[in-house]
Coordinates of C-alpha atoms and ligand atoms in Angstrom, one line a residue:
Chain A
M227 CA 0.0 0.0 0.0
N228 CA 1.5 3.3 -1.1
Q229 CA 1.4 5.8 1.7
E230 CA 3.9 8.1 0.0
S231 CA 1.4 10.6 -1.1
I232 CA -0.3 10.9 2.3
S233 CA 2.9 11.7 4.0
Q234 CA 4.0 14.1 1.2
H235 CA 0.8 16.0 1.6
F236 CA 0.9 15.8 5.4
F237 CA 4.4 17.1 5.8
A238 CA 4.2 19.7 3.0
P239 CA 0.5 20.5 2.7
R240 CA -0.5 22.5 -0.3
N241 CA -2.8 25.5 -0.1
V242 CA -3.0 26.1 3.6
G243 CA -4.8 29.3 4.5
D244 CA -7.8 31.3 3.3
A245 CA -8.7 31.9 -0.4
H246 CA -8.9 35.5 -1.5
E247 CA -12.2 37.3 -1.4
P248 CA -14.9 36.9 -2.5
S249 CA -14.6 33.4 -1.2
F250 CA -17.1 30.7 -0.1
I251 CA -16.4 28.7 3.0
G252 CA -17.3 25.1 4.0
R253 CA -16.8 23.8 7.5
A254 CA -17.0 20.3 8.8
A255 CA -16.1 18.7 12.1
S256 CA -16.2 15.3 13.7
L257 CA -16.4 15.1 17.5
R258 CA -15.7 11.4 17.2
C259 CA -12.5 12.0 15.4
G260 CA -11.6 15.2 17.2
A261 CA -11.2 16.9 13.9
S262 CA -12.3 20.3 12.5
S263 CA -11.7 21.5 9.0
R264 CA -12.6 24.4 6.7
M265 CA -12.1 25.0 3.0
S266 CA -12.5 28.3 1.2
L267 CA -13.0 28.7 -2.5
Q268 CA -12.5 31.7 -4.6
I269 CA -14.8 31.3 -7.6
G270 CA -14.8 33.2 -10.9
E271 CA -17.5 34.4 -13.3
A272 CA -17.6 31.1 -15.1
N273 CA -18.2 29.1 -12.0
N274 CA -14.5 28.2 -12.1
I275 CA -12.4 27.7 -9.0
I276 CA -9.6 30.3 -9.0
E277 CA -8.2 29.4 -5.6
A278 CA -8.9 26.7 -3.1
K279 CA -7.4 26.8 0.4
F280 CA -7.9 24.8 3.6
K281 CA -7.3 24.8 7.3
A282 CA -7.6 21.8 9.6
A283 CA -6.9 20.4 13.0
G284 CA -7.2 16.6 12.7
C285 CA -5.2 13.5 11.8
N286 CA -2.6 13.3 9.1
V287 CA -5.1 11.7 6.6
L288 CA -7.5 14.6 7.0
V289 CA -4.8 17.1 6.4
A290 CA -3.4 15.1 3.4
S291 CA -7.0 14.7 2.0
L292 CA -7.8 18.4 2.2
S293 CA -4.4 19.2 0.6
K294 CA -5.0 16.8 -2.2
L295 CA -8.6 18.0 -2.8
T296 CA -7.5 21.7 -3.1
E297 CA -5.1 20.5 -5.8
L298 CA -7.8 18.4 -7.6
V299 CA -10.4 21.2 -7.7
Q300 CA -8.0 23.9 -8.9
D301 CA -9.4 25.5 -12.2
K302 CA -12.4 23.1 -12.1
T303 CA -16.0 24.3 -12.3
T304 CA -18.0 24.1 -9.1
A305 CA -20.1 21.3 -10.7
E306 CA -16.8 19.3 -11.4
A307 CA -15.6 20.1 -7.9
A308 CA -18.8 18.8 -6.4
T309 CA -18.4 15.6 -8.4
I310 CA -14.9 15.2 -7.1
G311 CA -16.3 15.8 -3.6
Q312 CA -18.7 13.0 -4.0
D313 CA -16.2 10.5 -5.3
E314 CA -14.7 8.4 -2.5
D315 CA -12.6 6.3 -4.8
L316 CA -11.1 9.2 -6.7
L317 CA -9.6 10.7 -3.6
L318 CA -8.5 7.4 -2.2
N319 CA -6.7 6.6 -5.5
A320 CA -5.3 10.1 -5.6
L321 CA -3.8 9.5 -2.2
G322 CA -2.3 6.2 -3.3
G323 CA -4.6 4.0 -1.3
L324 CA -5.4 3.8 2.3
E325 CA -6.3 1.4 5.1
P326 CA -10.1 1.0 5.3
D327 CA -10.2 2.2 8.9
R328 CA -9.0 5.6 7.8
F329 CA -11.6 6.1 5.0
S330 CA -13.8 8.2 7.4
C331 CA -11.0 10.8 7.6
T332 CA -11.2 11.3 3.8
T333 CA -15.0 11.5 4.0
L334 CA -14.7 14.5 6.3
A335 CA -12.4 16.2 3.9
R336 CA -14.8 15.6 1.0
E337 CA -17.7 16.9 3.0
T338 CA -15.7 20.1 3.7
L339 CA -15.3 20.7 0.0
L340 CA -19.0 19.9 -0.7
R341 CA -20.1 22.4 1.9
A342 CA -17.9 25.1 0.4
V343 CA -19.4 24.4 -3.0
R344 CA -22.9 24.5 -1.5
A345 CA -22.2 27.8 0.1
Y346 CA -21.3 29.1 -3.3
S347 CA -24.4 27.6 -4.9
D348 CA -26.7 29.1 -2.3
A349 CA -25.2 32.5 -2.7
A350 CA -25.2 32.3 -6.5
R351 CA -28.8 31.2 -6.6
S352 CA -30.0 34.1 -4.5
E353 CA -27.9 36.6 -6.5
W354 CA -29.0 35.2 -9.9
I355 CA -30.6 37.7 -12.2
G356 CA -32.1 36.2 -15.3
D357 CA -35.6 35.8 -16.6
Q358 CA -35.7 32.3 -15.1
A359 CA -35.1 31.6 -11.5
L360 CA -32.1 29.4 -11.1
I361 CA -32.4 26.4 -8.9
C362 CA -29.4 24.3 -9.6
T363 CA -26.4 26.5 -9.8
C364 CA -23.9 23.6 -10.3
F365 CA -25.5 22.7 -13.6
C366 CA -27.3 26.0 -14.3
V367 CA -30.7 24.5 -14.5
S368 CA -33.7 26.9 -14.2
E369 CA -36.8 26.5 -12.2
R370 CA -38.8 26.4 -15.4
T371 CA -36.8 23.5 -16.8
I372 CA -37.1 21.5 -13.6
E373 CA -40.8 22.2 -13.4
E374 CA -41.4 21.0 -16.9
T375 CA -39.2 18.0 -16.5
I376 CA -41.1 17.0 -13.3
H377 CA -44.4 17.5 -15.1
D378 CA -43.6 15.9 -18.4
C379 CA -42.0 12.8 -17.0
G380 CA -44.1 12.4 -13.9
L381 CA -41.0 12.4 -11.7
M382 CA -41.3 11.9 -8.0
T383 CA -37.8 11.9 -6.5
V384 CA -34.8 14.2 -6.6
T385 CA -32.7 11.3 -8.1
E386 CA -35.1 11.0 -11.0
V387 CA -34.9 14.8 -11.6
T388 CA -31.1 14.6 -11.6
R389 CA -31.1 11.7 -14.0
A390 CA -33.5 13.6 -16.4
C391 CA -31.9 17.1 -16.4
Y392 CA -28.7 17.0 -14.3
A393 CA -30.2 19.4 -11.7
G394 CA -29.0 18.2 -8.2
G395 CA -26.1 16.2 -9.5
G396 CA -23.5 18.4 -8.0
C397 CA -23.1 19.8 -4.5
G398 CA -26.6 19.0 -3.5
S399 CA -27.5 22.4 -2.2
C400 CA -30.6 22.5 -4.5
H401 CA -32.0 19.1 -3.3
Q402 CA -34.4 20.6 -0.9
L403 CA -35.7 23.1 -3.5
I404 CA -36.2 20.3 -6.0
Q405 CA -38.0 18.2 -3.4
E406 CA -40.3 21.2 -2.5
M407 CA -41.1 21.5 -6.2
I408 CA -41.9 17.8 -6.5
D409 CA -44.1 18.1 -3.3
S410 CA -45.9 21.2 -4.3
F411 CA -46.9 20.1 -7.8
G412 CA -48.4 17.0 -6.4
V413 CA -47.6 15.2 -9.7
R414 CA -49.4 12.3 -10.9
R415 CA -47.6 9.4 -12.5
P416 CA -49.7 7.5 -15.0
G417 CA -51.7 5.1 -12.8
A418 CA -50.3 6.5 -9.6
A419 CA -52.2 8.2 -6.8
L420 CA -52.0 11.9 -6.4
V421 CA -49.2 12.9 -4.0
S422 CA -49.7 16.1 -2.1
P423 CA -47.5 17.8 0.5
S424 CA -50.0 17.2 3.3
E425 CA -49.9 13.4 2.8
D426 CA -46.2 13.6 2.6
V427 CA -45.5 14.6 6.2
Chain B
M193 CA 17.0 9.2 17.9
I194 CA 15.7 11.1 21.0
Y195 CA 13.5 8.8 23.1
L196 CA 11.1 10.7 25.2
D197 CA 8.6 7.9 25.6
N198 CA 9.9 6.2 28.6
N199 CA 6.5 5.7 30.2
A200 CA 5.6 3.5 27.2
T201 CA 8.7 1.3 27.6
T202 CA 12.3 1.7 28.3
R203 CA 15.5 0.5 26.7
V204 CA 17.2 -2.5 28.3
A205 CA 20.1 -1.1 30.4
P206 CA 23.6 -2.5 29.6
E207 CA 23.9 -3.5 33.3
V208 CA 20.7 -5.5 32.9
F209 CA 21.7 -7.0 29.7
N210 CA 25.1 -8.1 31.1
A211 CA 23.4 -9.6 34.1
M212 CA 21.1 -11.6 31.9
Q213 CA 23.5 -12.7 29.3
P214 CA 25.0 -15.7 31.1
Y215 CA 21.5 -17.0 31.7
L216 CA 20.8 -16.8 28.0
T217 CA 24.0 -18.6 27.1
E218 CA 26.1 -20.9 29.3
I219 CA 24.0 -21.0 32.4
F220 CA 20.8 -22.7 31.7
G221 CA 18.6 -25.1 33.5
N222 CA 15.2 -25.4 35.1
P223 CA 15.2 -23.9 38.6
S224 CA 12.9 -26.7 39.7
S225 CA 15.6 -29.3 38.9
T226 CA 17.6 -30.6 41.8
H227 CA 21.0 -30.8 40.0
T228 CA 23.7 -28.2 40.1
L229 CA 22.4 -26.2 37.2
G230 CA 18.9 -26.1 38.6
R231 CA 20.2 -24.9 41.9
Q232 CA 22.2 -22.2 40.2
M233 CA 19.1 -21.0 38.6
K234 CA 17.2 -21.0 41.8
Q235 CA 19.9 -18.9 43.5
A236 CA 19.8 -16.4 40.7
I237 CA 16.0 -16.1 41.2
D238 CA 16.6 -15.6 45.0
V239 CA 19.0 -12.8 44.4
A240 CA 16.6 -11.1 42.0
R241 CA 13.8 -11.4 44.5
E242 CA 15.9 -9.6 47.1
Q243 CA 16.7 -6.9 44.6
V244 CA 13.0 -6.3 43.8
A245 CA 12.1 -6.4 47.5
A246 CA 14.8 -3.9 48.3
L247 CA 13.6 -1.4 45.6
I248 CA 10.0 -1.3 46.8
G249 CA 10.6 -1.7 50.5
A250 CA 9.0 -5.1 51.0
A251 CA 9.3 -6.5 54.5
D252 CA 10.3 -9.9 53.3
T253 CA 11.5 -11.4 50.0
S254 CA 8.7 -13.9 50.1
E255 CA 6.3 -11.1 49.4
I256 CA 7.6 -10.9 45.8
V257 CA 6.0 -13.2 43.2
F258 CA 7.3 -13.1 39.6
T259 CA 4.8 -12.8 36.8
S260 CA 4.9 -12.2 33.1
C261 CA 4.0 -8.6 33.1
G262 CA 2.2 -5.8 34.9
S263 CA -1.1 -6.7 33.5
E264 CA -0.9 -10.2 34.8
S265 CA 0.0 -8.9 38.2
D266 CA -3.0 -6.6 38.2
N267 CA -5.4 -9.3 36.9
W268 CA -4.2 -11.8 39.5
A269 CA -4.3 -9.3 42.4
I270 CA -7.9 -8.2 41.5
R271 CA -9.3 -11.6 40.6
G272 CA -7.5 -13.2 43.6
A273 CA -8.8 -10.6 46.0
L274 CA -12.3 -10.9 44.9
S275 CA -12.3 -14.7 45.2
A276 CA -10.9 -14.4 48.7
K277 CA -14.0 -12.3 49.7
P278 CA -16.7 -14.1 47.8
D279 CA -19.6 -12.5 49.6
K280 CA -18.4 -8.9 48.9
K281 CA -19.4 -7.6 45.5
H282 CA -18.2 -4.0 45.6
I283 CA -15.0 -2.5 44.1
V284 CA -13.6 1.0 44.5
T285 CA -11.3 2.2 41.8
T286 CA -10.7 5.4 39.8
Q287 CA -11.6 6.7 36.4
V288 CA -8.0 7.1 35.4
E289 CA -6.5 3.7 35.9
H290 CA -4.4 2.0 33.3
E291 CA -6.4 -0.3 30.9
A292 CA -5.2 -3.4 32.8
V293 CA -7.3 -2.3 35.8
R294 CA -9.9 -0.2 34.0
N295 CA -10.9 -2.8 31.5
L296 CA -10.9 -5.6 34.0
C297 CA -13.2 -3.6 36.3
D298 CA -15.5 -3.0 33.3
L299 CA -15.5 -6.8 32.7
L300 CA -16.2 -7.5 36.4
E301 CA -19.1 -5.0 36.3
S302 CA -20.7 -7.1 33.5
E303 CA -20.0 -10.2 35.7
G304 CA -22.2 -8.6 38.5
Y305 CA -19.8 -6.6 40.6
E306 CA -20.6 -3.1 41.6
I307 CA -17.9 -0.6 40.7
T308 CA -17.3 2.8 42.2
R309 CA -15.0 4.8 39.9
L310 CA -13.6 7.8 41.8
G311 CA -13.1 10.9 39.7
V312 CA -10.2 13.4 39.8
S313 CA -9.9 17.1 40.0
E314 CA -8.8 19.3 37.0
N315 CA -5.2 18.8 38.3
G316 CA -5.7 15.0 38.1
E317 CA -5.7 14.6 41.9
L318 CA -7.9 12.3 43.9
D319 CA -10.4 13.7 46.4
L320 CA -9.9 11.5 49.5
N321 CA -13.3 12.4 50.9
S322 CA -14.9 10.8 47.9
L323 CA -12.9 7.6 48.8
R324 CA -14.1 7.7 52.4
D325 CA -17.7 8.0 51.1
A326 CA -17.3 5.2 48.7
L327 CA -16.1 2.6 51.1
R328 CA -18.7 0.2 52.3
H329 CA -19.0 -2.9 54.5
D330 CA -19.3 -5.0 51.3
T331 CA -16.3 -3.4 49.6
A332 CA -14.0 -6.3 48.6
L333 CA -11.3 -4.4 47.0
V334 CA -9.8 -0.9 46.5
S335 CA -7.6 -0.7 43.4
I336 CA -5.9 2.6 42.9
M337 CA -2.8 3.3 40.9
L338 CA 0.3 5.0 42.4
A339 CA 1.3 7.1 39.4
N340 CA -0.8 7.9 36.4
N341 CA 0.9 6.7 33.2
E342 CA -0.3 9.7 31.1
T343 CA 0.1 12.7 33.4
G344 CA 2.5 11.2 36.0
V345 CA 0.2 12.5 38.8
L346 CA 0.8 10.6 42.0
F347 CA -2.0 9.4 44.3
P348 CA -1.2 9.4 48.0
M349 CA -0.8 5.6 48.5
E350 CA 0.1 5.8 52.3
E351 CA -3.0 8.0 53.1
I352 CA -5.3 5.9 50.9
G353 CA -4.0 2.8 52.6
R354 CA -4.8 4.2 56.0
I355 CA -8.3 5.3 55.0
V356 CA -9.0 1.9 53.4
S357 CA -7.9 -0.1 56.5
E358 CA -9.7 2.3 58.9
K359 CA -13.0 2.4 57.0
S360 CA -13.3 -1.1 55.6
D361 CA -11.8 -4.6 55.6
A362 CA -11.3 -4.4 51.8
F363 CA -8.0 -5.4 50.1
F364 CA -5.9 -2.5 48.9
H365 CA -4.3 -3.1 45.5
V366 CA -1.9 -0.6 43.9
D367 CA -1.0 -0.6 40.3
G368 CA 2.5 0.7 40.8
V369 CA 3.8 -0.1 37.3
Q370 CA 4.5 3.5 36.2
A371 CA 6.1 4.6 39.5
V372 CA 8.6 1.8 40.3
G373 CA 12.1 2.9 39.6
K374 CA 11.1 6.6 39.3
I375 CA 10.3 7.5 43.0
P376 CA 11.2 5.9 46.3
I377 CA 8.7 3.3 47.5
D378 CA 8.6 1.7 50.9
L379 CA 5.7 -0.7 51.0
K380 CA 6.4 -2.1 54.5
S381 CA 5.4 1.3 56.0
T382 CA 2.1 1.4 54.2
E383 CA -1.2 -0.5 54.3
V384 CA -0.8 -1.8 50.8
D385 CA -1.8 -5.4 50.4
M386 CA -0.9 -6.0 46.7
F387 CA 1.3 -4.0 44.4
A388 CA 1.9 -4.6 40.7
L389 CA 5.1 -3.8 38.8
S390 CA 6.5 -4.3 35.4
G391 CA 10.1 -4.8 34.3
H392 CA 10.1 -3.0 31.0
K393 CA 9.2 0.3 32.6
L394 CA 12.6 0.4 34.4
H395 CA 15.1 -0.9 31.8
A396 CA 14.4 -4.6 32.2
P397 CA 13.1 -6.5 29.2
Q398 CA 9.5 -6.8 28.2
G399 CA 7.8 -10.0 29.5
I400 CA 8.6 -9.8 33.2
G401 CA 6.6 -8.4 36.0
A402 CA 6.0 -9.0 39.7
L403 CA 3.3 -8.8 42.3
Y404 CA 4.0 -7.8 45.8
L405 CA 1.7 -9.8 48.1
R406 CA 1.8 -8.7 51.8
Q407 CA 2.8 -11.5 54.1
G408 CA -0.3 -13.4 55.3
I409 CA -2.3 -12.8 52.2
G410 CA -2.9 -16.0 50.2
L411 CA -4.4 -15.5 46.8
Q412 CA -5.8 -18.2 44.6
P413 CA -3.4 -18.5 41.7
L414 CA -4.4 -17.0 38.3
I415 CA -2.2 -19.5 36.5
V416 CA -2.5 -23.0 37.7
G417 CA 0.0 -25.8 37.1
G418 CA 3.4 -26.6 38.6
G419 CA 4.4 -25.4 42.0
Q420 CA 6.7 -22.6 41.0
E421 CA 6.8 -19.4 43.0
S422 CA 5.7 -21.4 46.1
G423 CA 2.6 -22.6 44.4
R424 CA 1.4 -19.0 43.7
R425 CA 2.2 -18.7 40.0
A426 CA 2.7 -21.8 37.9
G427 CA 4.9 -21.8 34.8
T428 CA 8.6 -22.4 34.4
S429 CA 10.4 -19.4 35.8
A430 CA 11.7 -17.1 33.1
V431 CA 15.1 -17.0 34.8
P432 CA 16.9 -14.6 32.3
N433 CA 14.0 -12.1 32.6
I434 CA 13.8 -12.5 36.4
V435 CA 17.6 -11.8 36.6
G436 CA 17.1 -8.8 34.4
L437 CA 14.3 -7.4 36.6
G438 CA 16.5 -7.9 39.6
A439 CA 19.4 -6.1 38.0
A440 CA 17.1 -3.3 36.8
C441 CA 15.8 -2.8 40.4
K442 CA 19.3 -2.7 41.7
L443 CA 20.2 -0.1 39.1
A444 CA 17.2 2.0 40.0
N445 CA 18.0 1.7 43.7
E446 CA 21.6 2.6 43.5
S447 CA 21.5 5.2 40.7
D448 CA 21.9 8.9 41.1
V449 CA 20.2 9.8 37.8
H450 CA 16.8 10.7 39.3
E451 CA 17.7 14.3 40.1
R452 CA 19.1 14.8 36.7
I453 CA 16.0 13.4 35.0
A454 CA 13.9 15.7 37.1
S455 CA 15.9 18.8 36.2
L456 CA 15.8 18.0 32.5
R457 CA 12.0 17.5 32.7
D458 CA 11.6 20.8 34.5
K459 CA 13.7 22.5 31.9
L460 CA 11.7 21.0 29.0
E461 CA 8.4 21.9 30.6
R462 CA 9.3 25.4 31.7
Q463 CA 10.8 26.3 28.3
I464 CA 7.8 25.0 26.4
L465 CA 5.4 26.9 28.6
T466 CA 7.3 30.1 28.2
T467 CA 8.2 30.0 24.5
I468 CA 5.1 28.5 23.0
S469 CA 1.7 30.2 23.4
N470 CA -1.5 28.3 24.1
T471 CA 0.3 25.6 26.1
L472 CA -0.7 24.1 29.5
V473 CA 0.4 21.3 31.6
N474 CA -2.1 18.5 32.3
G475 CA -1.6 17.4 35.9
T476 CA -0.7 19.1 39.1
S477 CA 2.5 21.2 39.3
A478 CA 2.7 20.9 43.1
A479 CA 6.1 19.7 44.1
G480 CA 6.3 15.9 44.8
K481 CA 2.8 15.2 43.5
R482 CA 3.9 14.2 40.0
L483 CA 6.5 11.8 38.6
P484 CA 9.7 13.6 38.1
N485 CA 10.1 12.3 34.5
T486 CA 6.7 13.0 33.0
S487 CA 5.3 16.1 31.4
N488 CA 1.9 16.0 29.7
I489 CA 1.5 19.2 27.7
S490 CA -1.5 20.4 25.7
F491 CA -0.7 22.5 22.6
Q492 CA -4.2 24.0 22.3
Y493 CA -5.9 24.2 18.9
V494 CA -3.5 21.9 17.1
D495 CA -3.6 18.2 16.6
G496 CA -1.5 16.0 18.9
Q497 CA -1.1 13.2 16.3
N498 CA 0.3 15.8 13.9
I499 CA 2.8 17.0 16.4
L500 CA 3.8 13.4 17.1
L501 CA 4.4 12.7 13.4
H502 CA 6.4 15.9 12.9
L503 CA 8.5 15.2 16.0
D504 CA 9.0 11.6 14.8
A505 CA 10.2 12.9 11.4
A506 CA 12.8 15.0 13.4
G507 CA 13.8 11.8 15.2
I508 CA 12.0 12.5 18.5
C509 CA 9.7 9.9 20.0
V510 CA 6.7 11.0 22.2
S511 CA 3.1 9.9 22.6
T512 CA -0.3 11.6 22.4
G513 CA -3.1 11.8 24.8
S514 CA -5.6 10.6 22.3
A515 CA -5.5 7.3 20.5
C516 CA -7.0 6.7 17.1
H517 CA -9.2 3.6 17.3
S518 CA -10.3 2.8 13.8
T519 CA -13.2 5.2 13.4
T520 CA -12.9 7.2 16.6
R521 CA -10.2 9.3 18.1
E522 CA -11.2 10.2 21.6
A523 CA -9.3 11.9 24.3
S524 CA -7.9 9.5 26.9
P525 CA -10.2 8.6 29.8
T526 CA -7.6 10.3 32.1
L527 CA -7.8 13.6 30.3
K528 CA -11.6 13.4 30.1
A529 CA -11.8 12.7 33.8
M530 CA -9.7 15.8 34.4
N531 CA -12.1 17.8 32.3
V532 CA -9.4 19.0 30.0
P533 CA -11.1 21.1 27.3
Y534 CA -11.6 19.4 24.0
T535 CA -9.2 21.4 21.9
A536 CA -6.5 21.0 24.6
A537 CA -7.0 17.2 24.9
Q538 CA -6.7 16.7 21.2
G539 CA -3.4 18.6 21.2
S540 CA -1.9 16.8 24.2
I541 CA 1.6 15.3 24.1
R542 CA 3.3 13.2 26.7
F543 CA 7.0 13.7 27.2
S544 CA 8.4 11.0 29.5
L545 CA 12.1 11.1 30.1
G546 CA 14.5 8.5 31.2
R547 CA 18.1 7.8 32.4
Y548 CA 19.6 8.0 29.0
N549 CA 18.3 11.4 28.0
T550 CA 20.9 14.2 27.8
E551 CA 20.6 17.9 28.1
A552 CA 21.6 18.2 24.4
E553 CA 18.6 16.1 23.5
I554 CA 16.3 18.3 25.5
D555 CA 17.8 21.4 23.8
R556 CA 17.3 19.8 20.4
T557 CA 13.7 19.1 21.2
L558 CA 13.2 22.6 22.4
S559 CA 14.7 23.9 19.2
V560 CA 12.5 22.0 16.8
L561 CA 9.2 22.1 18.7
P562 CA 8.3 25.8 18.2
G563 CA 8.6 25.6 14.5
I564 CA 6.3 22.5 14.3
I565 CA 3.7 24.2 16.5
K566 CA 3.9 27.4 14.5
K567 CA 3.3 25.5 11.3
L568 CA 0.4 23.6 12.7
A569 CA -1.1 26.7 14.4
E570 CA -1.2 28.4 11.0
M571 CA -3.2 25.5 9.7
S572 CA -5.6 25.5 12.6
P573 CA -9.2 26.3 11.8
Y574 CA -9.9 27.4 15.4
Ligands
LIG646 S1 -26.8 23.5 -6.9 FE1 -25.2 22.1 -6.7 S2 -26.2 20.3 -7.3 FE2 -27.7 21.8 -7.7

């Protein structure tokens, strides 16, 4: 098992610190592991990551994972960064493999990244000025598109929406909004009973 | 390499090795045999028994029984004491015992015993009033360590012994593993019934321990078999190791290194506290209430394991106050019982010095440590 990369990143972590403003911050902590981490992303006009930085107090694997992630997401779009943040194997491979009992340390690092991307998505959504309200900032999917997709295909879950139009496939910050849309439309699938929000609770 | 982890284990002293060597080469034999070789082995064991008895102030050499390690001594003492008082089902111990006692007490609890675990103050000290309150007519055993392995905090064994014998007819067992060879001990002037020690903590090899059993106390053996150790501990005597333990006790008894170790520890501790910010000592600083070789220091807001790895890369061995058990990494029960704040417990490092440490080694440690902490502090999210 090649631990080289973990120790390289641990002893000489890349991108320690805070990204330049305007930046978006993700924080994660695990009481169980006694670890705390934050990642800050500076993001450009084209949803591209200009700068990724981290800080952490936790084990060597957490530090190495965050260091590696900041390298992996450099110059990527936020949607790509979110995909990287969801991919356990990608990070494990990038670190040259790891004992299974240390996987959770890499999970915390990925969660930190995902939260930073979500912070960006939330902010970008509320600042969006276009004729269409934007729901999924990662994949730039508008409210109208999602609405139509739900209606036309009779979709009932966020996963189905993601499969149909990408919305929700990135950082996940739009999942609740998509769920609310599914609930409030009370869509009917051919042959299925009407689902309304009141019955949902 | 700079070894500052002497509470974990110690290097075998050359004096110990030299004493053992003949028994690993030309002098061999089973001490139970009646022929010359056997008798020679038996004599060697007798000498070692005297040496151990002398170091811990036993009244008689017959009070020393050789075992395989400190944990065996603790297990035997506790199990043996309980079976000697079968109608008493209450045990008093502390929250900060070594695993050998702590985990055994947890097991005994599941077997139906009632356990009172005394807490400690923020300085790691025991409140003797809580001990007085805990003792009952059905208390079979009090098991309290002499020196804490993580912080070095000492519990007042003499006073505890007096309280136990005044207030109950329970046995008093002391896990003395971490203290033996580091501070003077005189068991004959105490009310201690049983006392565990381990060779590898005082420059004997691993795999040898002893239990002090006050005269008149007969414990059912833990290991049953041949009649070795006067029928108290079966199993062919590990003569080379026993000789090694004896030599190590002699070395500790005669040696004048103790003051030097104490002054090096004091220097290390003082300098860290004054040159590095956000540091604090875990464990009382009162004179004589802590092992002279141990310093448990919290570097707040940074990670202890990170410090350990950086020191290791610089050739310096220490240990942390939190252990990574697969998916959890919790502060040690000792630091938790002391209410050490979370961010301080995660950044705790135990420095434990020994007879082979030099001033140059301490200076080297003091020169690399600030840079490591500075680097980690810059990375800290707190
Ligand atoms: S906003 Fe990131 S997945 Fe939709």
